[in-house]
Short mmCIF file of C-alpha atoms in Angstrom, two decimals:
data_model
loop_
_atom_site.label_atom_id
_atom_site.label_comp_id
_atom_site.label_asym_id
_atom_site.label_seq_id
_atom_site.Cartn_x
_atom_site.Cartn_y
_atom_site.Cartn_z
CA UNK A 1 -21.96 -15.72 -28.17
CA UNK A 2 -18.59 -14.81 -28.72
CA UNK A 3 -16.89 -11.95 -31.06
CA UNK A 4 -15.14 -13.64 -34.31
CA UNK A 5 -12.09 -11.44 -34.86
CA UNK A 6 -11.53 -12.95 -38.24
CA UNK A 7 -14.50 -12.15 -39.74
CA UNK A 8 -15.48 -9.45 -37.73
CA UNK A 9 -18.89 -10.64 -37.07
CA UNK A 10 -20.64 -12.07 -33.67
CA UNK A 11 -20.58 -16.13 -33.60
CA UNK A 12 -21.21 -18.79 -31.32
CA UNK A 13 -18.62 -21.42 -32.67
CA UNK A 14 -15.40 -19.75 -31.36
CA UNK A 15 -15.51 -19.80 -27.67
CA UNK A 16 -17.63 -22.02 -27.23
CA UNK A 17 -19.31 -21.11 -24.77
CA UNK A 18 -16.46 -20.11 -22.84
CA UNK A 19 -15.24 -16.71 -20.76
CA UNK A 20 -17.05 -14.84 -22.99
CA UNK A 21 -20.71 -16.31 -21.15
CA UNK A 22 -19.35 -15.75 -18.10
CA UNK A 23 -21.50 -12.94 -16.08
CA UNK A 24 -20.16 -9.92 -14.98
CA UNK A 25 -16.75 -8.07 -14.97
CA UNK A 26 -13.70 -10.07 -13.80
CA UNK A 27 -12.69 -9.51 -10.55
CA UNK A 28 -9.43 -7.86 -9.02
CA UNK A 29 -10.28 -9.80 -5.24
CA UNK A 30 -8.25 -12.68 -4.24
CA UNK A 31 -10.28 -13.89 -1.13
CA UNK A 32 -9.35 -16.85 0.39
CA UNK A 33 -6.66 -17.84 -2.10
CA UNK A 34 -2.86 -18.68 -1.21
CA UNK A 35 -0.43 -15.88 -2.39
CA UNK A 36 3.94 -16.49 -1.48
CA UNK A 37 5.49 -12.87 -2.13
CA UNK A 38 9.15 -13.98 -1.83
CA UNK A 39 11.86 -10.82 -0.56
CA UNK A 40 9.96 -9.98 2.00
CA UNK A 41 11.72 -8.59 4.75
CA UNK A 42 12.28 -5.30 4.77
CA UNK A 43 9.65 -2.97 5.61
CA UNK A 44 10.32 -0.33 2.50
CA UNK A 45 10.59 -2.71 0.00
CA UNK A 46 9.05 -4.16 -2.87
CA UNK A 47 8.14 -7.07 -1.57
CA UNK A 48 6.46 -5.67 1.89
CA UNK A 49 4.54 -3.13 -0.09
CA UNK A 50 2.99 -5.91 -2.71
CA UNK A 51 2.20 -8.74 0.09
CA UNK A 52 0.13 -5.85 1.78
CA UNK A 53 -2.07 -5.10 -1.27
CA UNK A 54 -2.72 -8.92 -1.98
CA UNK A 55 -3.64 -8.49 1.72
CA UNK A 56 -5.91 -6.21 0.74
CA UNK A 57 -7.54 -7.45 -1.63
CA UNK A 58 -8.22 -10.89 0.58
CA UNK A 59 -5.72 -13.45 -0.10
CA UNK A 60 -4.34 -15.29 2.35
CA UNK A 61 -0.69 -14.10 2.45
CA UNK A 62 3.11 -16.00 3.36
CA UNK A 63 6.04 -13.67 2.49
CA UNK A 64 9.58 -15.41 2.73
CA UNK A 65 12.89 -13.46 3.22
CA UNK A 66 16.61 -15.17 4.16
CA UNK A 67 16.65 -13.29 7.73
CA UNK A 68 14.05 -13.96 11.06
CA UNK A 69 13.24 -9.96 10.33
CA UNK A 70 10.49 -11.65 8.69
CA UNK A 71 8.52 -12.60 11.42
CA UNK A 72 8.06 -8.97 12.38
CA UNK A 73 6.83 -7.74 9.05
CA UNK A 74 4.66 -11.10 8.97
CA UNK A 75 3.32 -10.02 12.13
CA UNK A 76 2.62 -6.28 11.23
CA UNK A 77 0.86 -7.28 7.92
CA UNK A 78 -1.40 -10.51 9.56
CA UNK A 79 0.62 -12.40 6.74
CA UNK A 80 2.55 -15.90 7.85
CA UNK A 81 6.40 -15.24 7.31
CA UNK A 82 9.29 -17.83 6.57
CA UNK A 83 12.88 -18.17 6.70
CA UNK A 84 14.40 -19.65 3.72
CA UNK A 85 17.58 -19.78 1.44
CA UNK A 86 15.96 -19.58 -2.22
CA UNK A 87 19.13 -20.47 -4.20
CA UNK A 88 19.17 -23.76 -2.13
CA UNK A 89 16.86 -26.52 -3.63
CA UNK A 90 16.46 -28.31 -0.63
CA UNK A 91 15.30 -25.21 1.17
CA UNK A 92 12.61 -23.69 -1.58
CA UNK A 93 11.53 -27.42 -1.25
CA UNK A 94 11.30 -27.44 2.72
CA UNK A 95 9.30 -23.96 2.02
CA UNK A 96 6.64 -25.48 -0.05
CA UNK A 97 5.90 -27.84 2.15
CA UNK A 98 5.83 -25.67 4.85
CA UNK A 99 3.44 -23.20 3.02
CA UNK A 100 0.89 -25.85 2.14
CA UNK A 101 0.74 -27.56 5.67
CA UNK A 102 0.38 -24.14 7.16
CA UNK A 103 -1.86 -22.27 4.68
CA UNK A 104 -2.92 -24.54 2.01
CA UNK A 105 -1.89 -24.77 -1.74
CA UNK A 106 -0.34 -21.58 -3.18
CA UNK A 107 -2.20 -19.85 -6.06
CA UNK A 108 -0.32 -16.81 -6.43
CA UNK A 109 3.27 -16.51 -6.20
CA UNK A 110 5.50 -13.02 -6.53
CA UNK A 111 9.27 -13.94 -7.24
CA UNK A 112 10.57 -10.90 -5.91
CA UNK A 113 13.42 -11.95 -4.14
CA UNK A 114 17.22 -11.11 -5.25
CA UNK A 115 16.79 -7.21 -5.71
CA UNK A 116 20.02 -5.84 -4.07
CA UNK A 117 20.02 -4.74 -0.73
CA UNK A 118 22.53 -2.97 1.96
CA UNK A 119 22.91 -6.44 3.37
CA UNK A 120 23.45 -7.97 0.17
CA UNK A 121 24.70 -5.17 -2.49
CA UNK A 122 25.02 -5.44 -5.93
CA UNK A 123 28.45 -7.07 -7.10
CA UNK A 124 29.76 -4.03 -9.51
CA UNK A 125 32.35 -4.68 -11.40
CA UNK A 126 33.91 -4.74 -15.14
CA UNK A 127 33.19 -7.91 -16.73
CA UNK A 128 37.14 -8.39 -17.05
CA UNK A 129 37.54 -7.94 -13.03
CA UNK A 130 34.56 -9.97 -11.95
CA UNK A 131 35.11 -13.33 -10.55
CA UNK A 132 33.18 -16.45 -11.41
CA UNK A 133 31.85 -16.91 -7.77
CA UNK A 134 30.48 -12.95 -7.99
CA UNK A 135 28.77 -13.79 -11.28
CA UNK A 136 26.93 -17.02 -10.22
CA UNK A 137 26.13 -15.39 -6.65
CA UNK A 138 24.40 -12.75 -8.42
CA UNK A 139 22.93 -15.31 -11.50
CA UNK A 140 21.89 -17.43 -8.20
CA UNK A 141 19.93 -14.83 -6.29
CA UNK A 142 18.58 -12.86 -9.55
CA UNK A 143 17.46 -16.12 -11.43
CA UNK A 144 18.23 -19.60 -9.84
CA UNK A 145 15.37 -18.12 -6.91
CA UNK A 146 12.97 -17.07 -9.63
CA UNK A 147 13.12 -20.64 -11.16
CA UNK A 148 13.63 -22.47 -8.04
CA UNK A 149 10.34 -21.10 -6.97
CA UNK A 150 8.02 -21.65 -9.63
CA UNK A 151 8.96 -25.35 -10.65
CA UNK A 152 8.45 -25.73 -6.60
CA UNK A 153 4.68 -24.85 -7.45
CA UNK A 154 3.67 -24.74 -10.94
CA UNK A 155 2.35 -28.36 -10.34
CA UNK A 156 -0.28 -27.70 -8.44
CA UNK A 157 -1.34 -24.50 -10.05
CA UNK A 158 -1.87 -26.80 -13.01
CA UNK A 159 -3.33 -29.62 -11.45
CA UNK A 160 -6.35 -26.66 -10.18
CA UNK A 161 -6.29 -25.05 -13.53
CA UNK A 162 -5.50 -21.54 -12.25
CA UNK A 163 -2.63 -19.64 -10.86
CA UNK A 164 -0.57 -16.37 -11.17
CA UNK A 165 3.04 -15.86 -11.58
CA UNK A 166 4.90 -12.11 -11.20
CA UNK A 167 8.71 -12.54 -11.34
CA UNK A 168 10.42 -9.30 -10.61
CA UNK A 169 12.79 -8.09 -12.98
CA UNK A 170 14.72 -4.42 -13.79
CA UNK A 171 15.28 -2.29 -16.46
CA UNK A 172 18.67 -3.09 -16.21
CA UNK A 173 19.31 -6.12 -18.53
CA UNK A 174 15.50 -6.11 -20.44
CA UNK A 175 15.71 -2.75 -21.71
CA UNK A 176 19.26 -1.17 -20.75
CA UNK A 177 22.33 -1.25 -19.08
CA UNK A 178 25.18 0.39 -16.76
CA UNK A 179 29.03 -0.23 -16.70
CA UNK A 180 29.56 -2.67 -14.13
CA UNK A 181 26.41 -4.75 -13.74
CA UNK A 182 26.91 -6.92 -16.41
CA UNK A 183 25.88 -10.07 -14.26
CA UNK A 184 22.82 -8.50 -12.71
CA UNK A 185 21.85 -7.33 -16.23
CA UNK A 186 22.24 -10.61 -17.31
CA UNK A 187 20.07 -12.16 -14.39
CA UNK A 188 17.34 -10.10 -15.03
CA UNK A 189 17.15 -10.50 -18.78
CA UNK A 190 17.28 -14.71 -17.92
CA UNK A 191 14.09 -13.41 -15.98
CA UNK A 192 12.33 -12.26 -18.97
CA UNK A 193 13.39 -15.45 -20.33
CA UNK A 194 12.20 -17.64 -17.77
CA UNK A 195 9.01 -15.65 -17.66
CA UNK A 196 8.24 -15.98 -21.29
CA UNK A 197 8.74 -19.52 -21.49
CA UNK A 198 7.10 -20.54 -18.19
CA UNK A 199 3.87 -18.63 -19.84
CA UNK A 200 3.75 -20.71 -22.74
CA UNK A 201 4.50 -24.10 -20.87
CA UNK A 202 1.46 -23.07 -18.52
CA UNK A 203 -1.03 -21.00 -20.64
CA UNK A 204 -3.22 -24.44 -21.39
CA UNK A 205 -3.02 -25.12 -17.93
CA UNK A 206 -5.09 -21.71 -16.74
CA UNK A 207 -1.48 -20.17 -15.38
CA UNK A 208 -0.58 -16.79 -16.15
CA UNK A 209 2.94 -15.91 -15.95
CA UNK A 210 4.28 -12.02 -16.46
CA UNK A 211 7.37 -10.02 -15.10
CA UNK A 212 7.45 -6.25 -13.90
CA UNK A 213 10.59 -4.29 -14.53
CA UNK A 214 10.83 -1.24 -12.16
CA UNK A 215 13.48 1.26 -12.85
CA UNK A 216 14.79 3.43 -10.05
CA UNK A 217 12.40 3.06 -6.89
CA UNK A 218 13.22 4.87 -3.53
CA UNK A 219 13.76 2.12 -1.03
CA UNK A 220 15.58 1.61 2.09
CA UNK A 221 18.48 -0.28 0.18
CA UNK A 222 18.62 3.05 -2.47
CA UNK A 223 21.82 4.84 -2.93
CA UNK A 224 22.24 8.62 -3.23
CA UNK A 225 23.13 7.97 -7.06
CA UNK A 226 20.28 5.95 -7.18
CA UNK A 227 17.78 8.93 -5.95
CA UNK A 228 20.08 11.53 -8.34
CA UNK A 229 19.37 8.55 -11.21
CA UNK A 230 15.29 8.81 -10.56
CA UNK A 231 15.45 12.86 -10.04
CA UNK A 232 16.11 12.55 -13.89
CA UNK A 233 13.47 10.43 -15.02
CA UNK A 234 10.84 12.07 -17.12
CA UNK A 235 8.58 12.30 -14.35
CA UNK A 236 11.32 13.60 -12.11
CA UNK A 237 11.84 11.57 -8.98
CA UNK A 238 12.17 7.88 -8.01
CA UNK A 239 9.59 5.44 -7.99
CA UNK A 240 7.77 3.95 -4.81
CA UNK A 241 7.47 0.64 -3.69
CA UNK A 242 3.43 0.97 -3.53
CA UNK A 243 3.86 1.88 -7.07
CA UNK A 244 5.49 -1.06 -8.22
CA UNK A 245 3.15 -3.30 -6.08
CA UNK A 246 0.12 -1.96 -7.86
CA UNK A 247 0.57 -3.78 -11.52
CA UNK A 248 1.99 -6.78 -9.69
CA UNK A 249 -1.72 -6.86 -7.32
CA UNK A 250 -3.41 -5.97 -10.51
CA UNK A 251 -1.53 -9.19 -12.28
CA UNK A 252 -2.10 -11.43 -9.59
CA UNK A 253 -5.98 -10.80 -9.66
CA UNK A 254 -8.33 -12.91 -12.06
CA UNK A 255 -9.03 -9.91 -14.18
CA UNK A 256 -5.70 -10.10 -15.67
CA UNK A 257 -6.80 -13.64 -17.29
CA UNK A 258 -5.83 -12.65 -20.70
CA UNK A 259 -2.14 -10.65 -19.81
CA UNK A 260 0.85 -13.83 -20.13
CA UNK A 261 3.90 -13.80 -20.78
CA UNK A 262 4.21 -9.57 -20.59
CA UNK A 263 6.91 -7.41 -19.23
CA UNK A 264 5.44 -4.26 -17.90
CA UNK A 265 7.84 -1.51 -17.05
CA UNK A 266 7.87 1.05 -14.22
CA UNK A 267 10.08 3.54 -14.62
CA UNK A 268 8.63 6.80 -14.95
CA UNK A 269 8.59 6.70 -18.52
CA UNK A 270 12.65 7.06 -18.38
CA UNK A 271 12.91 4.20 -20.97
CA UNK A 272 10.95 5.44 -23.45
CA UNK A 273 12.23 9.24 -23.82
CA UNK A 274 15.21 9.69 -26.60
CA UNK A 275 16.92 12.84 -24.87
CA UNK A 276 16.87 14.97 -21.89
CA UNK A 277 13.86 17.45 -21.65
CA UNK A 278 13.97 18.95 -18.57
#
């Protein structure tokens, strides 16, 4: 018997018969299913800190980064680690393949690759000084991975009729912006994009497709106007990597059946305040 929002009355026409009838809460495990957390590598990161909680919560985990570093955070977390270019088709193709002979067919996949890093900074520059090969690199490693990825295995999540989709994107671009990062602003709004449009292509299809937006998180690749940045925020310090992880476990899991298509912003509330309070 399902609740009939338009009338405001219980009826057993709606649903059908459907989640409604099922018993018990829904669940936040993920045992025995395939999760891909893509950006992997290093051991403060984003990525590291969210393939450990899928760990945790049972999946069976593969975490992909572009350097063999991978291999030791693979081994540390009993995940399976890869080495792969995402920006290069052939490659995120090579990687799917790989993933299903070696694990079996991916469920749950976090597109966090292409957050900056000391090995790979951010390209900052005026819009009127920055080059057409700095723009696409960072369009290529801030988007082109994030769609790479998901048409590599949004077939078979809808052939099962269930999967989960995080892509990673930033304050920067969805909700503001700095001088100089026009291009990375730009990626990670096409990420919202992407992310919204993937969820209605797949909603019919069981799929569930959301982004998280961090704002400043303390991480090996931070800078010291970075930390200065989060010592600001309304809660008054920088994020953590475990923090971030947390809503993209909790979106990942089969309780968040109803959540598509979202953006869900960690930032310490610094996007929401109108002046400076403290």
């Amino acid at each position: 018997m399902a609740f009939d929002v338009r009338a405001g009355e219980r009826t057993t026409d709606i649903l059908d018969g459907g989640a409604a009838d099922e018993p018990g809460p829904a669940t936040l495990r993920l045992d025995g299913r395939v999760a891909l957390v893509t950006g992997a590598g290093s051991a403060d990161g984003i990525g590291y800190a969210t393939a450990r909680r899928l760990r945790g919560l049972g999946a069976r985990v593969a975490i992909v980064s572009t350097t063999r570093r991978i291999h030791e955070r693979a081994a540390e977390l009993g995940a399976t680690g890869f080495v792969a270019d995402l920006t290069d088709e052939a490659e995120v193709g090579a990687l799917a393949d790989a993933v299903s002979e070696q694990l079996g067919d991916v469920e749950v996949l976090v597109n966090n690759a292409g957050l900056a890093s000391r090995a790979s900074p951010e390209v900052l520059r005026p819009v009127a000084q920055l080059t057409y090969d700095e723009w696409r690199a960072e369009i290529d490693r801030n988007l082109t991975t994030a769609f790479l990825c998901s048409r590599a295995f949004i077939g078979g999540m809808a052939e099962r009729g269930w999967g989960r989709i995080v892509n990673l994107a930033a304050t920067a671009g969805p909700v503001n912006a700095l001088p100089t990062e026009a291009a990375y602003a730009a990626a990670k709004s096409g990420v919202i994009g992407l992310t919204r449009a993937l969820a209605m292509e797949m909603v019919a299809d069981g799929v569930t497709v959301n982004a998280v937006a961090p704002g400043t998180i303390y991480t090996a690749a931070s800078t010291v106007a970075e930390l200065k940045q989060g010592l600001g925020t309304p809660v008054g310090r920088p994020g953590t990597p475990d923090e971030v992880a947390a809503p993209i476990a909790f979106l990942c899991s089969p309780a968040a059946s109803y959540i598509t298509g979202q953006m869900i912003v960690v930032d310490g509330g610094n996007s929401v305040r109108e002046a400076e309070f403290r």
